[in-house]
XYZ file of C-alpha atoms in Angstrom:
153
model
C 11.331 -2.106 24.805
C 11.644 -0.668 21.317
C 14.868 -0.381 19.404
C 16.282 3.159 19.099
C 17.508 3.751 15.548
C 17.816 6.712 13.209
C 18.185 7.391 9.524
C 19.225 10.584 7.717
C 18.072 12.098 4.435
C 21.135 13.522 2.709
C 19.688 16.535 0.933
C 22.823 16.984 -1.208
C 23.021 13.408 -2.482
C 19.205 12.959 -2.415
C 19.517 9.595 -0.670
C 18.629 7.952 2.629
C 21.398 6.735 4.946
C 20.426 4.109 7.523
C 23.829 3.890 9.241
C 23.240 6.855 11.544
C 23.960 7.473 15.199
C 22.590 10.679 16.721
C 24.470 12.811 19.171
C 26.605 15.778 19.933
C 25.400 19.186 20.983
C 22.043 20.904 20.953
C 19.919 20.328 17.817
C 18.694 23.942 18.050
C 22.095 25.562 17.601
C 24.918 25.559 15.058
C 26.969 23.027 17.029
C 24.623 20.097 16.347
C 26.557 17.254 14.786
C 25.478 13.783 13.826
C 27.931 10.992 13.118
C 27.237 9.040 9.966
C 28.872 5.642 9.786
C 29.877 4.855 6.196
C 31.656 1.560 6.852
C 32.866 -0.635 9.726
C 36.276 1.029 9.926
C 35.460 4.632 8.969
C 33.211 7.207 10.598
C 32.660 10.851 9.661
C 31.162 13.577 11.818
C 29.146 16.009 9.765
C 27.263 19.192 10.541
C 23.536 18.454 10.730
C 22.336 21.652 9.048
C 24.793 21.632 6.164
C 24.985 17.970 5.302
C 22.526 15.554 6.890
C 19.428 17.437 5.967
C 16.947 15.569 8.137
C 17.215 12.969 10.909
C 14.274 10.589 11.405
C 13.741 8.146 14.257
C 12.457 4.588 13.996
C 8.958 4.430 15.524
C 9.290 0.881 16.820
C 6.399 -0.072 14.506
C 6.375 -2.216 11.362
C 4.035 -2.251 8.386
C 2.037 -5.270 7.163
C 5.114 -6.524 5.272
C 7.367 -6.295 8.344
C 9.180 -3.165 7.082
C 10.304 -0.715 9.794
C 8.365 2.556 9.947
C 10.331 5.787 10.449
C 9.280 9.389 10.874
C 8.728 10.857 7.409
C 7.592 7.567 5.874
C 4.508 7.611 3.698
C 2.033 4.848 4.460
C -0.676 3.546 2.143
C -3.557 2.530 4.424
C -6.916 0.885 3.921
C -9.464 3.089 5.641
C -13.026 2.147 6.538
C -15.726 4.762 6.491
C -19.064 3.789 8.010
C -22.354 5.361 7.104
C -25.094 5.021 9.717
C -28.854 5.132 9.156
C -28.967 7.578 12.091
C -26.854 8.155 15.194
C -28.701 5.457 17.182
C -29.155 2.872 14.449
C -27.131 0.261 12.538
C -24.474 0.620 9.881
C -26.084 0.997 6.477
C -22.915 1.013 4.423
C -19.187 0.446 4.966
C -16.838 1.906 2.374
C -13.201 0.781 2.202
C -10.709 2.963 0.352
C -6.956 3.571 0.311
C -5.360 6.754 1.578
C -1.740 7.883 1.979
C -0.401 9.372 5.222
C 2.944 10.707 6.432
C 4.266 9.564 9.842
C 5.132 12.349 12.305
C 6.253 12.723 15.913
C 3.493 14.334 17.970
C 3.680 15.931 21.378
C 0.929 17.868 23.137
C -0.319 18.326 26.680
C -2.523 15.227 26.363
C -0.669 13.005 23.879
C 2.862 11.958 23.060
C 3.875 9.550 20.319
C 3.436 9.169 16.597
C 0.597 10.292 14.399
C -0.197 10.153 10.707
C -1.239 13.146 8.579
C -2.821 13.133 5.140
C -2.044 15.641 2.372
C -4.891 17.899 3.517
C -3.625 18.126 7.108
C -6.072 15.724 8.792
C -4.277 13.802 11.558
C -4.779 10.793 13.825
C -2.660 9.039 16.432
C -1.309 5.607 15.487
C -0.982 2.442 17.530
C 0.331 -0.973 16.471
C -3.206 -2.387 16.566
C -4.581 0.342 14.283
C -1.743 -0.199 11.786
C -2.686 -3.873 11.508
C -6.366 -3.017 11.025
C -5.516 -0.400 8.403
C -3.124 -2.772 6.600
C -0.530 0.016 6.505
C 2.287 -0.337 3.990
C 5.394 1.888 3.635
C 5.426 3.168 0.045
C 8.028 5.947 0.304
C 9.080 8.971 2.334
C 8.377 12.697 2.181
C 11.873 13.595 0.949
C 12.197 11.106 -1.872
C 8.496 10.758 -2.820
C 6.603 13.923 -1.692
C 4.098 13.545 -4.540
C 2.649 10.386 -2.944
C 0.545 12.500 -0.570
C -1.277 14.153 -3.444
C -1.447 17.511 -1.648
C 1.186 19.993 -0.545
C 2.890 19.257 2.781
């Protein structure tokens, strides 16, 4: 079972807060509140829209360095591209290059889970095994380091 954790990007302070518990109300209306724990003996409830900015959930996955991967993280991945002699023949060439992706929650009629998207909008679903193969490394997040994708989000 994966650990359920959240973090919040404070758009006013331009910083990430990892001491976040989610709850309270409907996230689609003005009554959505999220508690942010600032210390062991003090807790403030703040309005999600006005203060928190963005809440991101821990995916349950870790990068090659053991760092937790959250929604909104930007991953630098080693990607293999294979060139075939023809569709029935052997691999002629294998090119390895690095590419940056943002981690997103994805839900459709056939899939549910996390996916990665590059700066041009190309997406793919992610699994723990594919992250190991791609040697994925967290290098930032879309709020603090949006330029790492190279294209507009």
